[in-house]
């Protein structure tokens, strides 16, 4: 699954669409345009003289209307396609602010009402569009003037202005292909939460299923918070709540992923897994408190989860020789690099594709009868009860009560969890063919119940020893060492 995720990530990276303004000339963004910014005169509603000494020149995205009211002027030449298209135009404003705008001296709209205080300001929506009447935009130089204020926000953002652009008029929240994709993916996450939640309640790999259900729920909630901006208008003060929810759900998603990885690699060590998970949570909370910018906070939260998974995989590989750990470490490093490289595109799109691909893979495994540990358990074909013969007496024992089998000449000695032993009238080879995959052949003379293994110790000669739940020690042959490690890791 991890290799498939890497392939999917690479494909998406190199096939990512070019920005909208690079595909069509009937779109003109001013977010990176030079602008003159002036603090508003609270005694007058008139625009200032932008040539005054109290004004400053910055790129428009650097303007900060948080806890103040300001004026902004942008002088630009219109794209020819905007003048020749013959379609109604709109000025699209995405900002954590109330705003009003005029183009070439003609008022074109207001979003809320800018003000000098919380009481005098009427909060506008995060995303608004102002209709530009025909003839307002002219060939040659044009002058766009905006008044902005953001007095009702609770969190100070590094970049409160997200975009401002001229384009053909449309509803900024009209669902498009990206919105429908988000809704379909959201449905998959909800299905994953329900399906694996039910599996957990039924006792099918209870802990693993519960973690996948939690991961699916966190992904669904994070995606819903992300997509909310595209489908419903909301006043800009609620943007703080939306960003906080996205970060919270990201922490939940990252922790669920880390916990699932630790479970699969180190199931016999619950206390160590809890300690590692606590350390990861502490780092995530520190990032949330100290790192500026919500995109950076969210990105570093996921990088923390991936680094933790990579460290766990590396540890499993060198300590246990677990090849799955090596693949996990490589995949985690690749995804962490992708977050750093792709930034917002990864968080907005690739993240959900990778999670969706993982859930689809798990659904596929379930449809084929596999379990979440990637170790199929043939419950229907494997005996749940084993017939034991001892001193002429025949009895039936649940397979789950058996700790291990040991070769004893023409018989097999069966050691049970209660400390009792008995003889089974068969060979180890014949018995191995009948047992479920929960039992592992670890030596020419031994088969063990994987659920009863407490630890695996590897010797310098390449052999090993298993410590069983009944306190006994079972040798592991050099030939079987790699397969035993893999099987135990995947349980």
Coordinates of C-alpha atoms in Angstrom, one line a residue:
X1 CA 0.0 0.0 0.0
X2 CA 2.8 2.4 0.9
X3 CA 4.5 1.8 -2.5
X4 CA 1.3 2.5 -4.3
X5 CA 0.9 5.7 -2.3
X6 CA 4.4 6.8 -3.4
X7 CA 3.5 6.1 -7.0
X8 CA 0.2 8.0 -6.7
X9 CA 2.0 10.9 -5.1
X10 CA 4.6 11.1 -7.9
X11 CA 1.9 10.9 -10.6
X12 CA 0.0 13.7 -9.0
X13 CA 3.1 15.8 -8.5
X14 CA 4.1 15.8 -12.1
X15 CA 0.6 16.0 -13.5
X16 CA -0.6 18.8 -11.2
X17 CA -2.5 21.4 -13.1
X18 CA -0.9 24.8 -13.8
X19 CA -2.4 27.8 -11.9
X20 CA -5.6 29.2 -13.3
X21 CA -4.0 32.4 -14.4
X22 CA -1.4 30.5 -16.5
X23 CA -4.2 28.6 -18.3
X24 CA -6.5 31.5 -19.2
X25 CA -5.8 35.2 -19.9
X26 CA -9.4 36.2 -18.9
X27 CA -8.2 36.0 -15.2
X28 CA -6.1 38.8 -13.7
X29 CA -4.9 38.5 -10.1
X30 CA -3.6 41.4 -8.1
X31 CA -2.4 39.5 -5.0
X32 CA 1.3 40.0 -6.0
X33 CA 0.7 43.5 -7.6
X34 CA 2.4 46.6 -6.2
X35 CA 0.0 48.6 -4.1
X36 CA -0.1 51.9 -2.2
X37 CA -1.4 51.3 1.4
X38 CA -2.6 54.1 3.7
X39 CA -4.1 54.0 7.2
X40 CA -7.7 55.3 7.1
X41 CA -8.6 58.8 8.4
X42 CA -11.2 57.9 11.0
X43 CA -12.8 61.4 10.6
X44 CA -13.5 60.9 6.8
X45 CA -14.9 58.3 4.5
X46 CA -13.1 59.7 1.5
X47 CA -10.2 57.9 0.0
X48 CA -6.8 59.5 0.8
X49 CA -4.2 61.0 -1.4
X50 CA -2.2 57.9 -2.1
X51 CA 0.9 60.0 -2.9
X52 CA 1.1 61.2 0.7
X53 CA 4.1 60.6 2.9
X54 CA 2.1 58.5 5.4
X55 CA 1.3 55.9 2.7
X56 CA 3.7 53.1 1.8
X57 CA 4.3 50.8 -1.2
X58 CA 4.0 47.0 -0.7
X59 CA 2.8 44.0 -2.6
X60 CA -0.9 43.7 -2.1
X61 CA -0.8 40.4 -0.1
X62 CA 1.5 42.2 2.4
X63 CA -1.3 44.6 3.3
X64 CA -2.7 43.8 6.8
X65 CA -6.1 45.2 7.8
X66 CA -6.2 43.2 11.1
X67 CA -7.1 45.5 14.0
X68 CA -7.0 48.5 11.7
X69 CA -8.8 50.1 8.8
X70 CA -6.8 50.9 5.7
X71 CA -7.0 52.0 2.1
X72 CA -5.3 50.3 -0.8
X73 CA -4.8 51.5 -4.4
X74 CA -3.6 49.3 -7.3
X75 CA -2.9 50.8 -10.7
X76 CA -2.8 48.2 -13.5
X77 CA -3.3 47.6 -17.2
X78 CA -6.2 45.2 -17.9
X79 CA -5.7 41.9 -19.7
X80 CA -6.9 42.2 -23.3
X81 CA -9.1 39.1 -22.9
X82 CA -11.0 40.8 -20.1
X83 CA -11.8 43.8 -22.4
X84 CA -12.7 41.7 -25.4
X85 CA -14.5 38.8 -23.9
X86 CA -17.9 40.4 -24.0
X87 CA -18.8 38.7 -20.7
X88 CA -19.9 40.3 -17.4
X89 CA -16.9 40.7 -15.1
X90 CA -16.5 40.4 -11.3
X91 CA -13.9 41.5 -8.8
X92 CA -13.3 38.5 -6.6
X93 CA -12.1 39.3 -3.0
X94 CA -11.0 36.6 -0.7
X95 CA -9.8 38.1 2.6
X96 CA -10.3 37.9 6.3
X97 CA -11.8 41.4 6.2
X98 CA -14.8 43.6 5.4
X99 CA -14.3 45.5 2.2
X100 CA -15.6 48.0 -0.3
X101 CA -14.2 48.6 -3.8
X102 CA -14.3 51.1 -6.6
X103 CA -12.8 50.8 -10.1
X104 CA -11.8 54.0 -12.0
X105 CA -13.9 56.0 -9.5
X106 CA -17.0 53.9 -9.9
X107 CA -18.2 52.1 -6.7
X108 CA -18.6 48.4 -7.6
X109 CA -19.6 46.8 -4.3
X110 CA -19.3 46.2 -0.5
X111 CA -18.7 43.1 1.5
X112 CA -20.0 43.9 5.0
X113 CA -19.0 47.4 6.1
X114 CA -15.4 48.4 7.0
X115 CA -15.1 50.2 10.3
X116 CA -12.6 51.6 12.8
X117 CA -13.8 49.4 15.7
X118 CA -15.6 46.1 16.4
X119 CA -18.9 47.9 16.9
X120 CA -18.7 50.1 13.8
X121 CA -17.6 47.3 11.5
X122 CA -20.1 44.9 9.9
X123 CA -18.1 41.7 9.2
X124 CA -18.1 40.6 5.6
X125 CA -17.8 37.1 4.1
X126 CA -14.5 35.5 3.6
X127 CA -15.2 35.2 -0.2
X128 CA -17.1 37.8 -2.1
X129 CA -17.6 39.0 -5.7
X130 CA -18.4 42.5 -6.8
X131 CA -20.2 43.0 -10.2
X132 CA -18.2 45.2 -12.6
X133 CA -20.5 47.0 -14.9
X134 CA -19.7 47.1 -18.6
X135 CA -17.5 50.0 -19.5
X136 CA -16.0 50.4 -16.1
X137 CA -12.8 48.5 -17.0
X138 CA -10.9 50.5 -19.6
X139 CA -8.0 49.9 -22.0
X140 CA -4.7 51.3 -20.6
X141 CA -4.3 52.3 -17.0
X142 CA -7.0 51.4 -14.5
X143 CA -7.2 52.4 -10.8
X144 CA -8.6 50.0 -8.2
X145 CA -9.3 51.3 -4.8
X146 CA -10.3 49.3 -1.7
X147 CA -11.1 50.0 1.9
X148 CA -10.5 47.1 4.2
X149 CA -10.8 46.4 7.9
X150 CA -10.7 43.3 10.1
X151 CA -11.7 44.2 13.7
X152 CA -13.6 41.1 14.7
X153 CA -11.0 38.4 14.2
X154 CA -9.7 36.4 17.2
X155 CA -6.5 35.0 15.6
X156 CA -3.9 37.1 13.9
X157 CA -2.9 35.6 10.5
X158 CA 0.3 36.1 8.7
X159 CA -1.6 36.6 5.4
X160 CA -5.2 37.7 6.0
X161 CA -5.6 38.6 2.3
X162 CA -5.8 35.5 0.2
X163 CA -6.6 36.7 -3.3
X164 CA -8.1 39.6 -5.3
X165 CA -8.8 39.1 -9.0
X166 CA -10.8 40.2 -12.1
X167 CA -12.5 37.3 -13.9
X168 CA -15.8 36.5 -15.7
X169 CA -18.6 36.9 -13.1
X170 CA -19.8 33.8 -11.3
X171 CA -20.9 32.7 -7.9
X172 CA -17.7 32.2 -5.9
X173 CA -19.3 29.2 -4.2
X174 CA -20.8 27.5 -7.2
X175 CA -19.8 23.8 -6.9
X176 CA -17.1 22.7 -9.5
X177 CA -15.3 19.5 -10.2
X178 CA -13.0 20.0 -7.2
X179 CA -16.1 20.3 -4.9
X180 CA -17.7 17.1 -6.3
X181 CA -14.4 15.3 -5.9
X182 CA -14.2 16.5 -2.3
X183 CA -17.8 15.2 -1.6
X184 CA -17.1 11.8 -3.1
X185 CA -13.9 11.5 -1.1
X186 CA -15.7 12.6 2.0
X187 CA -18.3 9.8 1.4
X188 CA -15.4 7.3 1.2
X189 CA -14.0 8.5 4.5
X190 CA -17.4 8.3 6.2
X191 CA -17.8 4.7 4.8
X192 CA -14.4 3.8 6.2
X193 CA -15.3 5.2 9.6
X194 CA -18.5 3.2 9.8
X195 CA -17.1 0.0 8.3
X196 CA -14.0 -0.3 10.5
X197 CA -15.9 1.1 13.5
X198 CA -18.3 -1.8 13.2
X199 CA -15.4 -4.3 12.8
X200 CA -13.9 -2.9 15.9
X201 CA -17.1 -3.3 17.9
X202 CA -17.4 -6.9 16.6
X203 CA -13.9 -7.6 17.9
X204 CA -12.3 -8.1 14.4
X205 CA -8.7 -6.8 15.1
X206 CA -10.4 -4.4 17.6
X207 CA -7.5 -2.0 18.1
X208 CA -6.4 -1.8 14.5
X209 CA -10.0 -1.4 13.2
X210 CA -10.6 1.3 15.8
X211 CA -7.5 3.2 14.7
X212 CA -8.5 3.1 11.1
X213 CA -12.0 4.2 12.0
X214 CA -10.5 7.1 13.9
X215 CA -8.2 8.0 11.0
X216 CA -11.2 7.9 8.6
X217 CA -13.2 10.1 10.9
X218 CA -10.4 12.7 11.3
X219 CA -9.9 12.8 7.5
X220 CA -13.6 13.2 6.9
X221 CA -13.9 16.1 9.4
X222 CA -10.8 17.8 8.1
X223 CA -12.0 17.5 4.5
X224 CA -15.4 18.8 5.5
X225 CA -13.8 21.8 7.2
X226 CA -11.7 22.4 4.1
X227 CA -14.6 22.1 1.7
X228 CA -17.0 24.3 3.7
X229 CA -15.5 27.4 2.2
X230 CA -16.4 26.2 -1.3
X231 CA -20.0 25.4 -0.6
X232 CA -21.3 27.8 2.0
X233 CA -20.7 31.5 2.8
X234 CA -19.5 32.5 6.2
X235 CA -18.5 35.8 7.8
X236 CA -14.8 36.2 8.2
X237 CA -14.7 35.9 12.0
X238 CA -15.7 32.2 11.6
X239 CA -12.5 31.7 9.5
X240 CA -10.5 31.4 12.8
X241 CA -12.8 28.6 13.9
X242 CA -12.5 26.8 10.6
X243 CA -8.7 27.0 10.6
X244 CA -8.6 25.8 14.2
X245 CA -10.8 22.8 13.4
X246 CA -8.6 21.9 10.4
X247 CA -5.5 21.9 12.6
X248 CA -7.3 19.9 15.3
X249 CA -8.5 17.3 12.9
X250 CA -5.0 17.2 11.3
X251 CA -3.5 16.3 14.7
X252 CA -6.1 13.6 15.1
X253 CA -5.3 12.2 11.6
X254 CA -1.6 12.3 12.2
X255 CA -1.9 10.6 15.6
X256 CA -4.2 7.9 14.3
X257 CA -1.8 7.2 11.5
X258 CA 1.2 7.1 13.9
X259 CA -0.7 4.8 16.4
X260 CA -1.6 2.4 13.6
X261 CA 2.0 2.2 12.4
X262 CA 3.3 1.6 15.9
X263 CA 0.6 -1.1 16.4
X264 CA 1.6 -3.0 13.3
X265 CA 5.3 -2.8 14.0
X266 CA 5.4 -3.2 17.8
X267 CA 2.2 -4.8 18.9
X268 CA 3.7 -6.7 21.9
X269 CA 4.9 -3.4 23.5
X270 CA 1.8 -1.3 24.3
X271 CA 3.5 0.8 27.0
X272 CA 6.3 1.8 24.7
X273 CA 3.8 2.6 21.9
X274 CA 1.9 4.8 24.3
X275 CA 5.0 6.6 25.4
X276 CA 6.0 7.2 21.7
X277 CA 2.5 8.4 20.9
X278 CA 2.6 10.8 23.8
X279 CA 5.9 12.3 22.6
X280 CA 4.5 12.7 19.1
X281 CA 1.4 14.5 20.5
X282 CA 3.7 16.8 22.6
X283 CA 5.7 17.8 19.5
X284 CA 2.4 18.5 17.5
X285 CA 1.0 20.6 20.3
X286 CA 4.3 22.6 20.5
X287 CA 4.2 23.2 16.8
X288 CA 0.6 24.3 17.0
X289 CA 1.5 26.8 19.7
X290 CA 4.8 28.2 18.4
X291 CA 4.7 27.9 14.6
X292 CA 3.2 30.9 12.8
X293 CA 0.8 30.3 9.9
X294 CA -1.9 27.7 9.9
X295 CA -0.7 26.0 6.7
X296 CA 2.8 25.7 8.2
X297 CA 1.3 24.4 11.5
X298 CA -0.7 21.7 9.6
X299 CA 2.1 20.8 7.3
X300 CA 4.6 20.3 10.2
X301 CA 2.0 18.3 12.1
X302 CA 1.9 15.8 9.3
X303 CA 5.7 15.9 8.8
X304 CA 6.0 15.1 12.6
X305 CA 3.7 12.0 12.1
X306 CA 5.6 10.9 9.1
X307 CA 9.0 11.3 10.8
X308 CA 7.7 9.3 13.7
X309 CA 6.5 6.6 11.4
X310 CA 9.9 6.7 9.6
X311 CA 11.8 6.3 12.9
X312 CA 9.5 3.4 13.9
X313 CA 10.1 1.7 10.5
X314 CA 13.9 2.2 10.7
X315 CA 13.9 0.8 14.3
X316 CA 11.9 -2.2 13.3
X317 CA 14.2 -2.8 10.3
X318 CA 17.5 -2.7 12.2
X319 CA 16.3 -4.2 15.5
X320 CA 14.1 -6.9 14.0
X321 CA 15.2 -7.1 10.4
X322 CA 11.6 -6.1 9.3
X323 CA 11.7 -5.3 5.6
X324 CA 8.2 -3.7 5.9
X325 CA 9.8 -1.2 8.3
X326 CA 12.3 -0.2 5.7
X327 CA 9.6 0.4 3.1
X328 CA 7.7 2.4 5.6
X329 CA 10.7 4.6 6.4
X330 CA 11.3 5.3 2.7
X331 CA 7.6 6.1 2.1
X332 CA 7.4 8.4 5.1
X333 CA 10.5 10.3 4.0
X334 CA 9.1 10.7 0.5
X335 CA 5.7 12.0 1.8
X336 CA 7.4 14.4 4.2
X337 CA 9.5 15.8 1.4
X338 CA 6.3 16.1 -0.7
X339 CA 4.6 18.1 2.0
X340 CA 7.6 20.5 2.1
X341 CA 7.8 20.7 -1.7
X342 CA 4.1 20.9 -2.6
X343 CA 2.9 22.8 0.5
X344 CA -0.8 23.8 0.2
X345 CA -1.4 21.6 -2.9
X346 CA -0.4 18.5 -0.8
X347 CA -2.6 19.6 2.1
X348 CA -5.6 20.5 0.0
X349 CA -5.5 17.6 -2.5
X350 CA -2.8 15.0 -2.4
X351 CA -3.3 14.3 1.4
X352 CA -6.9 13.2 0.8
X353 CA -5.9 11.1 -2.3
X354 CA -3.3 9.2 -0.3
X355 CA -5.7 8.6 2.6
X356 CA -8.4 7.5 0.1
X357 CA -6.1 5.2 -1.7
X358 CA -5.1 3.6 1.7
X359 CA -8.8 3.1 2.6
X360 CA -9.6 1.6 -0.8
X361 CA -6.7 -0.8 -0.4
X362 CA -8.0 -1.9 3.0
X363 CA -11.5 -2.3 1.6
X364 CA -10.0 -4.4 -1.2
X365 CA -8.2 -6.6 1.3
X366 CA -11.4 -7.1 3.3
X367 CA -13.3 -8.1 0.1
X368 CA -10.7 -10.7 -0.6
X369 CA -11.0 -12.0 3.0
X370 CA -7.8 -10.5 4.4
X371 CA -7.5 -8.9 7.8
X372 CA -6.1 -5.5 8.7
X373 CA -2.7 -6.9 9.7
X374 CA -2.2 -8.1 6.1
X375 CA -2.0 -11.7 7.4
X376 CA -5.0 -13.7 6.1
X377 CA -6.8 -15.8 8.6
X378 CA -8.7 -18.6 6.9
X379 CA -11.4 -18.9 9.6
X380 CA -13.7 -21.0 7.5
X381 CA -11.1 -23.6 6.3
X382 CA -8.9 -23.6 9.4
X383 CA -9.9 -25.8 12.4
X384 CA -11.2 -23.8 15.3
X385 CA -11.0 -26.9 17.5
X386 CA -8.2 -29.5 17.4
X387 CA -8.7 -33.1 18.3
X388 CA -6.0 -34.2 20.8
X389 CA -5.1 -37.8 21.6
X390 CA -3.3 -38.5 24.9
X391 CA -3.1 -42.0 26.5
X392 CA -6.0 -43.2 24.5
X393 CA -8.2 -40.3 25.5
X394 CA -9.6 -38.0 22.8
X395 CA -10.4 -34.4 23.6
X396 CA -11.1 -31.2 21.6
X397 CA -9.2 -28.0 22.3
X398 CA -9.8 -24.5 20.9
X399 CA -7.0 -23.4 18.7
X400 CA -6.8 -20.1 20.6
X401 CA -5.9 -22.0 23.8
X402 CA -2.8 -23.5 22.2
X403 CA 0.6 -21.8 22.8
X404 CA 2.8 -23.9 20.6
X405 CA 3.4 -27.3 19.0
X406 CA 6.7 -29.2 19.3
X407 CA 7.8 -32.3 17.4
X408 CA 8.0 -35.4 19.5
X409 CA 9.1 -38.3 17.3
X410 CA 6.0 -39.7 15.5
X411 CA 3.7 -37.3 17.5
X412 CA 3.4 -33.6 18.1
X413 CA 3.4 -32.3 21.7
X414 CA 0.8 -29.6 22.2
X415 CA 1.4 -27.1 25.0
X416 CA -1.7 -25.2 26.2
X417 CA -2.0 -21.8 27.9
X418 CA -2.9 -23.3 31.2
X419 CA 0.4 -25.2 31.4
X420 CA -0.9 -28.6 30.4
X421 CA 0.5 -30.6 27.5
X422 CA -0.8 -33.4 25.3
X423 CA 0.1 -35.4 22.3
X424 CA -1.4 -35.0 18.8
X425 CA -1.3 -38.0 16.5
X426 CA 0.2 -36.3 13.4
X427 CA 3.4 -34.8 12.0
X428 CA 4.3 -31.1 12.2
X429 CA 4.2 -30.9 8.4
X430 CA 0.6 -32.2 8.2
X431 CA -0.5 -30.1 11.1
X432 CA 1.0 -26.9 9.5
X433 CA -1.2 -27.4 6.4
X434 CA -4.3 -27.6 8.5
X435 CA -3.7 -24.7 10.9
X436 CA -4.7 -21.1 10.3
X437 CA -2.2 -18.4 9.5
X438 CA -2.2 -17.4 13.1
X439 CA 0.3 -20.1 13.7
X440 CA 3.9 -19.8 12.4
X441 CA 6.5 -22.4 11.7
X442 CA 9.6 -21.1 13.4
X443 CA 11.8 -24.1 13.4
X444 CA 12.0 -27.6 12.1
X445 CA 10.5 -28.8 15.4
X446 CA 8.3 -25.9 16.5
X447 CA 5.1 -24.2 15.4
X448 CA 3.9 -21.3 17.6
X449 CA 0.7 -19.4 18.1
X450 CA 1.7 -15.8 17.0
X451 CA -0.8 -14.3 19.5
X452 CA 1.1 -15.9 22.3
X453 CA 4.5 -14.4 21.3
X454 CA 5.8 -11.8 23.8
X455 CA 9.1 -11.0 22.2
X456 CA 11.7 -12.0 19.5
X457 CA 15.4 -11.9 20.2
X458 CA 17.8 -12.2 17.3
X459 CA 21.2 -13.8 17.9
X460 CA 24.4 -12.7 16.2
X461 CA 24.6 -16.0 14.3
X462 CA 21.3 -15.2 12.6
X463 CA 19.1 -17.5 14.7
X464 CA 16.7 -16.3 17.4
X465 CA 14.5 -17.0 20.3
X466 CA 10.8 -16.4 21.0
X467 CA 9.6 -15.7 24.5
X468 CA 6.1 -17.1 24.8
X469 CA 3.2 -16.1 27.1
X470 CA 3.6 -19.2 29.2
X471 CA 7.2 -18.3 30.0
X472 CA 8.8 -20.9 27.7
X473 CA 11.5 -20.1 25.1
X474 CA 11.3 -21.4 21.5
X475 CA 14.2 -21.4 19.1
X476 CA 13.9 -19.7 15.7
X477 CA 16.1 -21.2 12.9
X478 CA 18.2 -18.9 10.6
X479 CA 16.2 -20.1 7.6
X480 CA 12.9 -19.0 9.1
X481 CA 14.1 -15.8 10.8
X482 CA 13.0 -13.3 8.2
X483 CA 9.6 -14.8 7.6
X484 CA 9.0 -15.0 11.4
X485 CA 9.8 -11.3 11.8
X486 CA 7.5 -10.3 9.0
X487 CA 4.7 -12.5 10.2
X488 CA 5.0 -11.1 13.8
X489 CA 5.2 -7.6 12.6
X490 CA 2.1 -7.9 10.5
X491 CA 0.0 -9.5 13.3

